[in-house]
PDB file of C-alpha atoms in Angstrom:
ATOM      1  CA  PHE A   1     -40.282  31.257  62.045  1.00 54.00           C
ATOM      2  CA  PRO A   2     -40.471  31.799  58.263  1.00 71.00           C
ATOM      3  CA  CYS A   3     -42.816  29.520  56.360  1.00 81.00           C
ATOM      4  CA  TRP A   4     -42.875  29.368  52.563  1.00 83.00           C
ATOM      5  CA  LEU A   5     -45.554  27.800  50.390  1.00 88.00           C
ATOM      6  CA  LEU A   6     -44.038  27.072  46.969  1.00 89.00           C
ATOM      7  CA  SER A   7     -44.199  24.551  44.180  1.00 86.00           C
ATOM      8  CA  PRO A   8     -40.980  22.559  43.637  1.00 86.00           C
ATOM      9  CA  GLU A   9     -40.538  24.287  40.278  1.00 84.00           C
ATOM     10  CA  ASN A  10     -40.503  27.742  41.908  1.00 88.00           C
ATOM     11  CA  VAL A  11     -37.986  27.035  44.661  1.00 90.00           C
ATOM     12  CA  SER A  12     -34.883  27.567  42.525  1.00 84.00           C
ATOM     13  CA  SER A  13     -36.134  30.810  41.023  1.00 86.00           C
ATOM     14  CA  ILE A  14     -37.161  32.426  44.317  1.00 89.00           C
ATOM     15  CA  LEU A  15     -34.950  31.096  47.117  1.00 88.00           C
ATOM     16  CA  PRO A  16     -31.157  31.319  47.429  1.00 88.00           C
ATOM     17  CA  LEU A  17     -29.227  28.071  47.072  1.00 86.00           C
ATOM     18  CA  ARG A  18     -28.290  27.363  50.681  1.00 88.00           C
ATOM     19  CA  LYS A  19     -28.145  23.960  52.324  1.00 90.00           C
ATOM     20  CA  ASN A  20     -30.217  23.449  55.471  1.00 89.00           C
ATOM     21  CA  MET A  21     -32.070  26.689  54.873  1.00 91.00           C
ATOM     22  CA  PHE A  22     -35.212  25.227  56.481  1.00 92.00           C
ATOM     23  CA  ASP A  23     -35.654  22.927  59.441  1.00 93.00           C
ATOM     24  CA  LEU A  24     -38.389  21.070  57.575  1.00 94.00           C
ATOM     25  CA  VAL A  25     -39.392  20.696  53.940  1.00 94.00           C
ATOM     26  CA  LEU A  26     -42.836  19.136  53.440  1.00 94.00           C
ATOM     27  CA  PHE A  27     -44.021  17.747  50.109  1.00 93.00           C
ATOM     28  CA  ASP A  28     -47.796  17.360  49.787  1.00 90.00           C
ATOM     29  CA  GLU A  29     -49.519  15.412  46.985  1.00 87.00           C
ATOM     30  CA  ALA A  30     -46.153  13.721  46.446  1.00 89.00           C
ATOM     31  CA  SER A  31     -47.679  11.084  44.166  1.00 87.00           C
ATOM     32  CA  GLN A  32     -47.828  13.779  41.469  1.00 84.00           C
ATOM     33  CA  VAL A  33     -44.313  15.180  41.922  1.00 86.00           C
ATOM     34  CA  PHE A  34     -41.389  14.292  39.646  1.00 86.00           C
ATOM     35  CA  ILE A  35     -38.362  13.075  41.595  1.00 88.00           C
ATOM     36  CA  GLU A  36     -35.920  15.345  39.752  1.00 87.00           C
ATOM     37  CA  ASN A  37     -38.043  18.428  40.464  1.00 88.00           C
ATOM     38  CA  THR A  38     -37.735  17.895  44.212  1.00 91.00           C
ATOM     39  CA  VAL A  39     -33.932  17.984  44.466  1.00 91.00           C
ATOM     40  CA  PRO A  40     -33.603  21.804  44.837  1.00 91.00           C
ATOM     41  CA  SER A  41     -36.116  21.727  47.695  1.00 93.00           C
ATOM     42  CA  ILE A  42     -34.541  18.739  49.429  1.00 93.00           C
ATOM     43  CA  ILE A  43     -31.099  20.403  49.417  1.00 93.00           C
ATOM     44  CA  ARG A  44     -32.528  23.365  51.302  1.00 93.00           C
ATOM     45  CA  GLY A  45     -34.004  21.281  54.150  1.00 93.00           C
ATOM     46  CA  LYS A  46     -32.556  19.665  57.271  1.00 93.00           C
ATOM     47  CA  ASN A  47     -35.483  17.253  57.395  1.00 94.00           C
ATOM     48  CA  VAL A  48     -37.928  16.155  54.714  1.00 94.00           C
ATOM     49  CA  VAL A  49     -41.485  14.836  55.062  1.00 94.00           C
ATOM     50  CA  VAL A  50     -43.166  13.281  52.008  1.00 94.00           C
ATOM     51  CA  ALA A  51     -46.968  13.022  52.098  1.00 93.00           C
ATOM     52  CA  GLY A  52     -49.157  11.477  49.440  1.00 90.00           C
ATOM     53  CA  ASP A  53     -51.491   8.693  48.369  1.00 90.00           C
ATOM     54  CA  ALA A  54     -50.165   5.925  46.139  1.00 88.00           C
ATOM     55  CA  LYS A  55     -53.743   5.149  45.077  1.00 90.00           C
ATOM     56  CA  GLN A  56     -54.108   8.508  43.349  1.00 86.00           C
ATOM     57  CA  LEU A  57     -52.602   9.972  40.176  1.00 81.00           C
ATOM     58  CA  ARG A  58     -48.914   9.798  39.367  1.00 76.00           C
ATOM     59  CA  PRO A  59     -46.987  12.468  37.428  1.00 74.00           C
ATOM     60  CA  THR A  60     -47.087  12.299  33.635  1.00 63.00           C
ATOM     61  CA  THR A  61     -44.315  13.179  31.205  1.00 51.00           C
ATOM     62  CA  THR A  62     -46.345  15.877  29.509  1.00 44.00           C
ATOM     63  CA  PHE A  63     -43.351  17.226  27.606  1.00 37.00           C
ATOM     64  CA  MET A  64     -42.865  13.820  25.945  1.00 40.00           C
ATOM     65  CA  ARG A  65     -46.521  13.659  24.998  1.00 41.00           C
ATOM     66  CA  ARG A  66     -46.345  17.092  23.408  1.00 38.00           C
ATOM     67  CA  TYR A  67     -43.077  16.319  21.667  1.00 37.00           C
ATOM     68  CA  MET A  68     -44.654  13.247  20.105  1.00 42.00           C
ATOM     69  CA  GLY A  69     -47.540  15.307  18.784  1.00 46.00           C
ATOM     70  CA  GLY A  70     -50.092  14.376  21.407  1.00 47.00           C
ATOM     71  CA  SER A  71     -53.196  16.430  22.083  1.00 48.00           C
ATOM     72  CA  ASP A  72     -55.512  16.793  25.053  1.00 47.00           C
ATOM     73  CA  ASP A  73     -58.472  14.922  23.635  1.00 51.00           C
ATOM     74  CA  ASP A  74     -59.819  11.573  24.858  1.00 49.00           C
ATOM     75  CA  SER A  75     -57.857   9.580  22.263  1.00 50.00           C
ATOM     76  CA  ASP A  76     -54.626  10.774  23.876  1.00 56.00           C
ATOM     77  CA  LEU A  77     -55.512  10.013  27.489  1.00 54.00           C
ATOM     78  CA  ALA A  78     -54.340   6.408  27.275  1.00 54.00           C
ATOM     79  CA  LEU A  79     -50.959   7.629  26.010  1.00 51.00           C
ATOM     80  CA  GLN A  80     -50.788  10.186  28.795  1.00 55.00           C
ATOM     81  CA  ALA A  81     -51.491   7.499  31.378  1.00 51.00           C
ATOM     82  CA  ALA A  82     -48.927   5.170  29.827  1.00 47.00           C
ATOM     83  CA  LEU A  83     -46.295   7.884  30.227  1.00 49.00           C
ATOM     84  CA  GLU A  84     -46.768   8.074  33.972  1.00 55.00           C
ATOM     85  CA  VAL A  85     -43.433   7.821  35.740  1.00 59.00           C
ATOM     86  CA  GLU A  86     -42.127   7.142  39.197  1.00 80.00           C
ATOM     87  CA  SER A  87     -43.000   9.849  41.708  1.00 86.00           C
ATOM     88  CA  LEU A  88     -41.271  11.168  44.800  1.00 90.00           C
ATOM     89  CA  LEU A  89     -43.805   9.175  46.813  1.00 91.00           C
ATOM     90  CA  ASP A  90     -42.885   5.930  45.029  1.00 88.00           C
ATOM     91  CA  LEU A  91     -39.206   6.487  45.775  1.00 88.00           C
ATOM     92  CA  SER A  92     -39.837   7.441  49.402  1.00 90.00           C
ATOM     93  CA  VAL A  93     -42.009   4.416  50.125  1.00 88.00           C
ATOM     94  CA  ALA A  94     -39.362   2.116  48.654  1.00 86.00           C
ATOM     95  CA  ARG A  95     -36.415   3.658  50.514  1.00 88.00           C
ATOM     96  CA  PHE A  96     -37.635   5.017  53.848  1.00 88.00           C
ATOM     97  CA  GLU A  97     -39.880   4.185  56.770  1.00 86.00           C
ATOM     98  CA  SER A  98     -43.526   5.040  56.271  1.00 87.00           C
ATOM     99  CA  ALA A  99     -46.493   5.858  58.445  1.00 86.00           C
ATOM    100  CA  ASN A 100     -50.026   5.440  57.143  1.00 84.00           C
ATOM    101  CA  ILE A 101     -52.754   7.932  57.932  1.00 82.00           C
ATOM    102  CA  THR A 102     -55.834   5.733  58.090  1.00 83.00           C
ATOM    103  CA  TYR A 103     -58.515   8.189  59.240  1.00 82.00           C
ATOM    104  CA  HIS A 104     -60.802   9.421  56.476  1.00 84.00           C
ATOM    105  CA  TYR A 105     -62.009  12.921  57.260  1.00 81.00           C
ATOM    106  CA  ARG A 106     -63.793  14.173  54.130  1.00 85.00           C
ATOM    107  CA  SER A 107     -67.042  12.245  53.702  1.00 85.00           C
ATOM    108  CA  SER A 108     -69.824  12.593  56.259  1.00 82.00           C
ATOM    109  CA  SER A 109     -71.479   9.346  55.155  1.00 86.00           C
ATOM    110  CA  ARG A 110     -69.999   5.853  54.962  1.00 87.00           C
ATOM    111  CA  GLY A 111     -71.825   5.299  51.695  1.00 90.00           C
ATOM    112  CA  LEU A 112     -69.539   7.844  50.019  1.00 93.00           C
ATOM    113  CA  ILE A 113     -66.296   6.111  50.954  1.00 92.00           C
ATOM    114  CA  ASP A 114     -67.080   2.428  51.592  1.00 93.00           C
ATOM    115  CA  PHE A 115     -66.500   1.442  47.955  1.00 95.00           C
ATOM    116  CA  SER A 116     -63.102   3.119  47.769  1.00 95.00           C
ATOM    117  CA  ASN A 117     -62.153   1.774  51.192  1.00 93.00           C
ATOM    118  CA  LYS A 118     -62.801  -1.787  50.052  1.00 94.00           C
ATOM    119  CA  ALA A 119     -61.559  -1.557  46.465  1.00 94.00           C
ATOM    120  CA  PHE A 120     -58.397   0.482  46.997  1.00 93.00           C
ATOM    121  CA  TYR A 121     -57.409   0.544  50.671  1.00 91.00           C
ATOM    122  CA  ASP A 122     -58.079  -3.039  51.810  1.00 90.00           C
ATOM    123  CA  ASP A 123     -60.683  -1.769  54.274  1.00 90.00           C
ATOM    124  CA  MET A 124     -58.014  -0.041  56.363  1.00 89.00           C
ATOM    125  CA  LEU A 125     -59.593   3.433  56.487  1.00 87.00           C
ATOM    126  CA  ARG A 126     -61.229   4.475  59.706  1.00 84.00           C
ATOM    127  CA  ILE A 127     -64.474   6.273  58.941  1.00 79.00           C
ATOM    128  CA  SER A 128     -66.459   8.486  61.279  1.00 71.00           C
ATOM    129  CA  PRO A 129     -69.863   7.209  62.496  1.00 67.00           C
ATOM    130  CA  ASP A 130     -72.580   7.643  59.896  1.00 63.00           C
ATOM    131  CA  VAL A 131     -74.944  10.113  61.542  1.00 54.00           C
ATOM    132  CA  THR A 132     -76.997  10.495  58.364  1.00 54.00           C
ATOM    133  CA  LYS A 133     -78.694   7.101  58.643  1.00 54.00           C
ATOM    134  CA  SER A 134     -81.340   8.409  60.986  1.00 44.00           C
ATOM    135  CA  LEU A 135     -82.182  11.085  58.442  1.00 45.00           C
ATOM    136  CA  ARG A 136     -82.758   8.495  55.683  1.00 56.00           C
ATOM    137  CA  HIS A 137     -80.112  10.249  53.682  1.00 74.00           C
ATOM    138  CA  LYS A 138     -79.014   8.710  50.387  1.00 87.00           C
ATOM    139  CA  ALA A 139     -75.263   9.128  50.137  1.00 92.00           C
ATOM    140  CA  ILE A 140     -75.508   8.351  46.417  1.00 96.00           C
ATOM    141  CA  GLU A 141     -78.531   9.067  44.251  1.00 96.00           C
ATOM    142  CA  ARG A 142     -78.618   7.549  40.774  1.00 97.00           C
ATOM    143  CA  ILE A 143     -80.539   9.314  38.009  1.00 97.00           C
ATOM    144  CA  LYS A 144     -81.172   6.867  35.165  1.00 96.00           C
ATOM    145  CA  ILE A 145     -82.155   8.394  31.818  1.00 93.00           C
ATOM    146  CA  ASP A 146     -82.696   7.021  28.305  1.00 88.00           C
ATOM    147  CA  GLY A 147     -79.875   8.812  26.550  1.00 82.00           C
ATOM    148  CA  LEU A 148     -78.116   7.635  23.394  1.00 80.00           C
ATOM    149  CA  TRP A 149     -74.440   7.713  22.436  1.00 76.00           C
ATOM    150  CA  GLN A 150     -73.295  11.242  21.539  1.00 72.00           C
ATOM    151  CA  ASP A 151     -76.701  12.506  22.626  1.00 76.00           C
ATOM    152  CA  PRO A 152     -76.715  15.566  24.958  1.00 88.00           C
ATOM    153  CA  ALA A 153     -79.379  13.997  27.174  1.00 92.00           C
ATOM    154  CA  GLU A 154     -77.071  13.618  30.177  1.00 94.00           C
ATOM    155  CA  ALA A 155     -75.905  17.216  29.807  1.00 95.00           C
ATOM    156  CA  ALA A 156     -79.543  18.371  29.767  1.00 95.00           C
ATOM    157  CA  GLU A 157     -80.236  16.274  32.876  1.00 96.00           C
ATOM    158  CA  THR A 158     -77.230  17.858  34.577  1.00 97.00           C
ATOM    159  CA  VAL A 159     -78.641  21.325  33.909  1.00 97.00           C
ATOM    160  CA  LYS A 160     -82.014  20.193  35.240  1.00 96.00           C
ATOM    161  CA  LEU A 161     -80.365  18.915  38.429  1.00 97.00           C
ATOM    162  CA  LEU A 162     -78.391  22.133  38.848  1.00 96.00           C
ATOM    163  CA  LYS A 163     -81.628  24.135  38.680  1.00 95.00           C
ATOM    164  CA  LYS A 164     -83.042  21.983  41.449  1.00 94.00           C
ATOM    165  CA  LEU A 165     -79.931  22.337  43.605  1.00 95.00           C
ATOM    166  CA  PHE A 166     -79.685  26.093  43.076  1.00 93.00           C
ATOM    167  CA  LYS A 167     -83.152  26.519  44.583  1.00 89.00           C
ATOM    168  CA  SER A 168     -82.115  24.783  47.796  1.00 82.00           C
ATOM    169  CA  ARG A 169     -80.401  27.054  50.317  1.00 63.00           C
ATOM    170  CA  SER A 170     -78.843  24.057  52.075  1.00 67.00           C
ATOM    171  CA  THR A 171     -77.213  22.568  48.974  1.00 71.00           C
ATOM    172  CA  GLY A 172     -73.611  23.474  49.708  1.00 89.00           C
ATOM    173  CA  THR A 173     -70.786  23.556  47.178  1.00 94.00           C
ATOM    174  CA  ILE A 174     -71.026  21.648  43.879  1.00 96.00           C
ATOM    175  CA  GLY A 175     -68.624  19.913  41.513  1.00 97.00           C
ATOM    176  CA  ILE A 176     -69.333  18.127  38.221  1.00 97.00           C
ATOM    177  CA  ILE A 177     -67.086  15.260  37.097  1.00 96.00           C
ATOM    178  CA  THR A 178     -67.184  13.466  33.756  1.00 94.00           C
ATOM    179  CA  PHE A 179     -65.403  10.371  32.494  1.00 86.00           C
ATOM    180  CA  GLY A 180     -64.280  12.051  29.290  1.00 84.00           C
ATOM    181  CA  MET A 181     -63.422  15.463  27.903  1.00 87.00           C
ATOM    182  CA  GLU A 182     -66.128  15.328  25.251  1.00 89.00           C
ATOM    183  CA  GLN A 183     -68.792  14.947  27.925  1.00 91.00           C
ATOM    184  CA  GLN A 184     -67.225  17.767  29.918  1.00 93.00           C
ATOM    185  CA  SER A 185     -67.460  20.060  26.886  1.00 94.00           C
ATOM    186  CA  CYS A 186     -71.032  18.943  26.217  1.00 94.00           C
ATOM    187  CA  ILE A 187     -72.090  19.903  29.748  1.00 96.00           C
ATOM    188  CA  GLU A 188     -70.300  23.245  29.543  1.00 97.00           C
ATOM    189  CA  ASP A 189     -72.127  24.007  26.282  1.00 96.00           C
ATOM    190  CA  ALA A 190     -75.488  23.000  27.781  1.00 96.00           C
ATOM    191  CA  ILE A 191     -74.916  25.299  30.757  1.00 97.00           C
ATOM    192  CA  ASP A 192     -73.934  28.181  28.464  1.00 97.00           C
ATOM    193  CA  ARG A 193     -77.115  27.730  26.420  1.00 97.00           C
ATOM    194  CA  GLU A 194     -79.270  27.681  29.540  1.00 97.00           C
ATOM    195  CA  CYS A 195     -77.540  30.778  30.900  1.00 97.00           C
ATOM    196  CA  ARG A 196     -78.468  32.644  27.724  1.00 97.00           C
ATOM    197  CA  ARG A 197     -82.056  31.399  27.875  1.00 96.00           C
ATOM    198  CA  ASP A 198     -82.810  31.648  31.608  1.00 96.00           C
ATOM    199  CA  VAL A 199     -81.792  34.804  33.499  1.00 96.00           C
ATOM    200  CA  GLU A 200     -82.563  33.275  36.909  1.00 95.00           C
ATOM    201  CA  PHE A 201     -80.380  30.251  36.153  1.00 96.00           C
ATOM    202  CA  ARG A 202     -77.569  32.478  34.877  1.00 96.00           C
ATOM    203  CA  THR A 203     -77.619  34.516  38.079  1.00 95.00           C
ATOM    204  CA  ALA A 204     -77.510  31.400  40.245  1.00 94.00           C
ATOM    205  CA  TYR A 205     -74.805  29.769  38.149  1.00 96.00           C
ATOM    206  CA  LEU A 206     -72.561  32.834  38.202  1.00 95.00           C
ATOM    207  CA  ARG A 207     -72.987  33.031  41.965  1.00 94.00           C
ATOM    208  CA  GLU A 208     -71.858  29.416  42.367  1.00 94.00           C
ATOM    209  CA  ALA A 209     -69.117  29.726  39.739  1.00 94.00           C
ATOM    210  CA  ASN A 210     -67.533  32.545  41.772  1.00 94.00           C
ATOM    211  CA  ARG A 211     -68.288  31.237  45.233  1.00 93.00           C
ATOM    212  CA  LYS A 212     -65.806  31.745  48.060  1.00 92.00           C
ATOM    213  CA  GLU A 213     -66.011  30.759  51.712  1.00 89.00           C
ATOM    214  CA  ASP A 214     -63.591  32.144  54.297  1.00 88.00           C
ATOM    215  CA  GLY A 215     -61.448  33.414  51.442  1.00 87.00           C
ATOM    216  CA  GLN A 216     -61.195  29.939  49.865  1.00 90.00           C
ATOM    217  CA  ASP A 217     -62.267  29.112  46.324  1.00 92.00           C
ATOM    218  CA  VAL A 218     -65.230  26.711  46.556  1.00 93.00           C
ATOM    219  CA  SER A 219     -66.701  27.557  43.161  1.00 95.00           C
ATOM    220  CA  LEU A 220     -68.708  25.170  41.035  1.00 96.00           C
ATOM    221  CA  PHE A 221     -66.320  23.268  38.764  1.00 96.00           C
ATOM    222  CA  ILE A 222     -66.732  21.049  35.694  1.00 96.00           C
ATOM    223  CA  LYS A 223     -63.811  18.655  35.291  1.00 95.00           C
ATOM    224  CA  ASN A 224     -62.972  15.206  33.998  1.00 90.00           C
ATOM    225  CA  ILE A 225     -61.225  12.486  35.987  1.00 89.00           C
ATOM    226  CA  GLU A 226     -57.817  13.545  34.684  1.00 85.00           C
ATOM    227  CA  ASN A 227     -57.675  16.851  36.553  1.00 87.00           C
ATOM    228  CA  VAL A 228     -59.908  16.649  39.613  1.00 89.00           C
ATOM    229  CA  GLN A 229     -57.332  15.422  42.145  1.00 86.00           C
ATOM    230  CA  GLY A 230     -57.109  17.677  45.199  1.00 85.00           C
ATOM    231  CA  ASP A 231     -60.636  19.056  44.792  1.00 91.00           C
ATOM    232  CA  GLU A 232     -63.553  18.455  47.130  1.00 93.00           C
ATOM    233  CA  ARG A 233     -67.135  19.711  47.218  1.00 95.00           C
ATOM    234  CA  ASP A 234     -70.223  19.031  49.306  1.00 94.00           C
ATOM    235  CA  ILE A 235     -72.047  17.613  46.301  1.00 95.00           C
ATOM    236  CA  ILE A 236     -70.511  15.851  43.318  1.00 97.00           C
ATOM    237  CA  ILE A 237     -72.425  15.183  40.108  1.00 97.00           C
ATOM    238  CA  PHE A 238     -71.098  12.372  37.907  1.00 96.00           C
ATOM    239  CA  SER A 239     -72.100  12.346  34.258  1.00 95.00           C
ATOM    240  CA  ILE A 240     -71.086   8.873  33.090  1.00 92.00           C
ATOM    241  CA  GLY A 241     -71.322   9.617  29.355  1.00 88.00           C
ATOM    242  CA  TYR A 242     -71.634   6.040  28.073  1.00 88.00           C
ATOM    243  CA  ALA A 243     -74.832   5.064  26.268  1.00 86.00           C
ATOM    244  CA  ARG A 244     -76.283   2.740  23.646  1.00 86.00           C
ATOM    245  CA  ASN A 245     -75.747   3.643  20.011  1.00 82.00           C
ATOM    246  CA  GLU A 246     -78.184   3.441  17.108  1.00 80.00           C
ATOM    247  CA  ASN A 247     -77.505  -0.319  16.947  1.00 80.00           C
ATOM    248  CA  ASP A 248     -78.518  -0.742  20.601  1.00 81.00           C
ATOM    249  CA  ARG A 249     -74.961  -1.548  21.640  1.00 84.00           C
ATOM    250  CA  VAL A 250     -72.694   0.066  24.238  1.00 84.00           C
ATOM    251  CA  ASN A 251     -69.238   0.576  22.784  1.00 76.00           C
ATOM    252  CA  ALA A 252     -67.237   1.576  25.833  1.00 72.00           C
ATOM    253  CA  HIS A 253     -63.775   2.937  25.137  1.00 78.00           C
ATOM    254  CA  PHE A 254     -62.400   3.398  28.616  1.00 80.00           C
ATOM    255  CA  GLY A 255     -59.361   5.455  27.647  1.00 79.00           C
ATOM    256  CA  SER A 256     -56.940   5.980  30.513  1.00 80.00           C
ATOM    257  CA  LEU A 257     -59.043   3.823  32.844  1.00 85.00           C
ATOM    258  CA  SER A 258     -57.921   0.824  30.803  1.00 83.00           C
ATOM    259  CA  VAL A 259     -54.175   1.170  31.319  1.00 82.00           C
ATOM    260  CA  GLU A 260     -52.186  -0.204  34.240  1.00 81.00           C
ATOM    261  CA  GLY A 261     -52.892   1.997  37.247  1.00 83.00           C
ATOM    262  CA  GLY A 262     -55.827   3.625  35.479  1.00 85.00           C
ATOM    263  CA  GLU A 263     -58.109   2.605  38.322  1.00 91.00           C
ATOM    264  CA  ASN A 264     -56.474   5.322  40.433  1.00 91.00           C
ATOM    265  CA  ARG A 265     -58.363   7.877  38.340  1.00 91.00           C
ATOM    266  CA  LEU A 266     -61.626   6.264  39.405  1.00 94.00           C
ATOM    267  CA  ASN A 267     -60.518   6.363  43.039  1.00 94.00           C
ATOM    268  CA  VAL A 268     -59.804  10.075  42.792  1.00 93.00           C
ATOM    269  CA  ALA A 269     -63.187  10.773  41.202  1.00 94.00           C
ATOM    270  CA  VAL A 270     -65.360   8.821  43.637  1.00 95.00           C
ATOM    271  CA  THR A 271     -63.770  10.319  46.773  1.00 94.00           C
ATOM    272  CA  ARG A 272     -64.357  14.031  46.086  1.00 94.00           C
ATOM    273  CA  ALA A 273     -67.770  14.375  47.783  1.00 95.00           C
ATOM    274  CA  LYS A 274     -68.293  15.518  51.360  1.00 93.00           C
ATOM    275  CA  LYS A 275     -72.071  15.046  51.586  1.00 92.00           C
ATOM    276  CA  LYS A 276     -73.647  13.490  48.480  1.00 94.00           C
ATOM    277  CA  ILE A 277     -73.058  12.106  45.003  1.00 97.00           C
ATOM    278  CA  TYR A 278     -75.484  12.191  42.082  1.00 97.00           C
ATOM    279  CA  VAL A 279     -74.782   9.687  39.313  1.00 97.00           C
ATOM    280  CA  ILE A 280     -76.411  10.544  35.977  1.00 97.00           C
ATOM    281  CA  THR A 281     -76.251   7.552  33.671  1.00 95.00           C
ATOM    282  CA  SER A 282     -77.828   6.221  30.483  1.00 93.00           C
ATOM    283  CA  ILE A 283     -76.769   2.616  31.067  1.00 92.00           C
ATOM    284  CA  GLU A 284     -76.985  -0.192  33.584  1.00 94.00           C
ATOM    285  CA  PRO A 285     -73.709  -1.620  34.920  1.00 94.00           C
ATOM    286  CA  GLU A 286     -74.424  -4.891  33.137  1.00 93.00           C
ATOM    287  CA  ASP A 287     -74.272  -3.061  29.792  1.00 91.00           C
ATOM    288  CA  LEU A 288     -70.502  -2.690  30.161  1.00 90.00           C
ATOM    289  CA  ARG A 289     -68.544  -5.668  28.847  1.00 88.00           C
ATOM    290  CA  VAL A 290     -65.338  -5.637  30.873  1.00 87.00           C
ATOM    291  CA  GLU A 291     -64.587  -9.339  31.332  1.00 84.00           C
ATOM    292  CA  GLY A 292     -61.780  -9.205  28.773  1.00 81.00           C
ATOM    293  CA  SER A 293     -60.125  -6.135  30.258  1.00 84.00           C
ATOM    294  CA  LYS A 294     -56.479  -6.751  31.111  1.00 85.00           C
ATOM    295  CA  ASN A 295     -56.362  -4.180  33.903  1.00 88.00           C
ATOM    296  CA  ASN A 296     -58.671  -3.367  36.798  1.00 91.00           C
ATOM    297  CA  GLY A 297     -59.909   0.092  35.828  1.00 91.00           C
ATOM    298  CA  PRO A 298     -62.916  -0.912  33.671  1.00 92.00           C
ATOM    299  CA  LYS A 299     -63.873  -3.727  36.062  1.00 94.00           C
ATOM    300  CA  LEU A 300     -63.865  -1.418  39.073  1.00 95.00           C
ATOM    301  CA  PHE A 301     -65.781   1.181  37.067  1.00 94.00           C
ATOM    302  CA  ARG A 302     -68.597  -1.293  36.464  1.00 95.00           C
ATOM    303  CA  SER A 303     -68.480  -2.342  40.125  1.00 96.00           C
ATOM    304  CA  TYR A 304     -68.838   1.277  41.179  1.00 97.00           C
ATOM    305  CA  LEU A 305     -71.870   1.764  38.935  1.00 96.00           C
ATOM    306  CA  THR A 306     -73.401  -1.338  40.544  1.00 97.00           C
ATOM    307  CA  TYR A 307     -72.593   0.026  43.991  1.00 97.00           C
ATOM    308  CA  ALA A 308     -74.092   3.432  43.155  1.00 97.00           C
ATOM    309  CA  ARG A 309     -77.304   1.784  41.968  1.00 97.00           C
ATOM    310  CA  ALA A 310     -77.491  -0.328  45.119  1.00 96.00           C
ATOM    311  CA  VAL A 311     -76.935   2.592  47.489  1.00 95.00           C
ATOM    312  CA  SER A 312     -79.459   4.728  45.621  1.00 95.00           C
ATOM    313  CA  SER A 313     -82.135   2.023  45.770  1.00 94.00           C
ATOM    314  CA  GLY A 314     -81.272   0.897  49.288  1.00 92.00           C
ATOM    315  CA  ASN A 315     -80.466  -2.638  48.106  1.00 94.00           C
ATOM    316  CA  ARG A 316     -78.381  -3.864  51.038  1.00 93.00           C
ATOM    317  CA  ALA A 317     -77.801  -7.309  49.520  1.00 95.00           C
ATOM    318  CA  GLU A 318     -76.337  -5.791  46.341  1.00 95.00           C
ATOM    319  CA  ILE A 319     -74.221  -3.343  48.362  1.00 95.00           C
ATOM    320  CA  ASN A 320     -72.735  -6.221  50.345  1.00 94.00           C
ATOM    321  CA  ALA A 321     -72.179  -8.261  47.193  1.00 95.00           C
ATOM    322  CA  VAL A 322     -70.136  -5.448  45.632  1.00 95.00           C
ATOM    323  CA  LEU A 323     -68.120  -4.742  48.781  1.00 94.00           C
ATOM    324  CA  ASP A 324     -67.427  -8.427  49.417  1.00 91.00           C
ATOM    325  CA  GLY A 325     -66.728  -9.251  45.768  1.00 79.00           C
TER     326      GLY A 325
END
């Protein structure tokens, strides 16, 4: 039986317009698909299955953002989030019967998914037994440094951690996630400088940046929370990017995390790891003033930083306080 793997945008340009052309049309990641873009595919199917996660990113009207003169820097992320529109998944959930897939398959340790399970999924996810406990494995390891605002200290610490991981044969695949584009660029620049300075590091980095397993791309990536959905790696490194300024104050501009539904970006970010998360941060969770935030994104962000600290230090009481809060 013929099977085609196409984006909704490519269906009209490649396939003939014929009703019931396929027995089944399956939409994956439907939370990111515009409703109008799916019509040509739906016409060609006898049956349609829509799969997606309402707690992840929704599609954005990028053409409107560009028309209004928007750019891709951090100052425009709140606008981009505000322009999110109804997805095929939203429509399907409202109009048709649904079945929830509750088994979480990605993370090998409960510590990697417990926060998301509680904060976003009402503790409905079924998680495999945590076999790593006997190995005294830290699902999340926090690296606290004394960086300052707009100081490349976290980027330098990321390079230092990469060097350590590259020397371990059992490391697995690696992804780096930031909470802003400026921090992403800062890390990319720091890696470029180290590649020019250290031949051994450059060789290891290029190996990881072009890594494939069983024909699949599992290369080291550096992304921000806006474009990491769908990715997974054995190890995820978070560079938080917030720090005290010269006046000893933390001025946290949360960007798209602050808008309604912005917390979904956090959910995407914290569920990418299969084995371990490293959190590189220059602040304590208590440094973030989020009490006045209208929406949940900043509040959940601070809760996650508290959770990461508790898991890293083995503070069971603090872990339970976050999960029960």
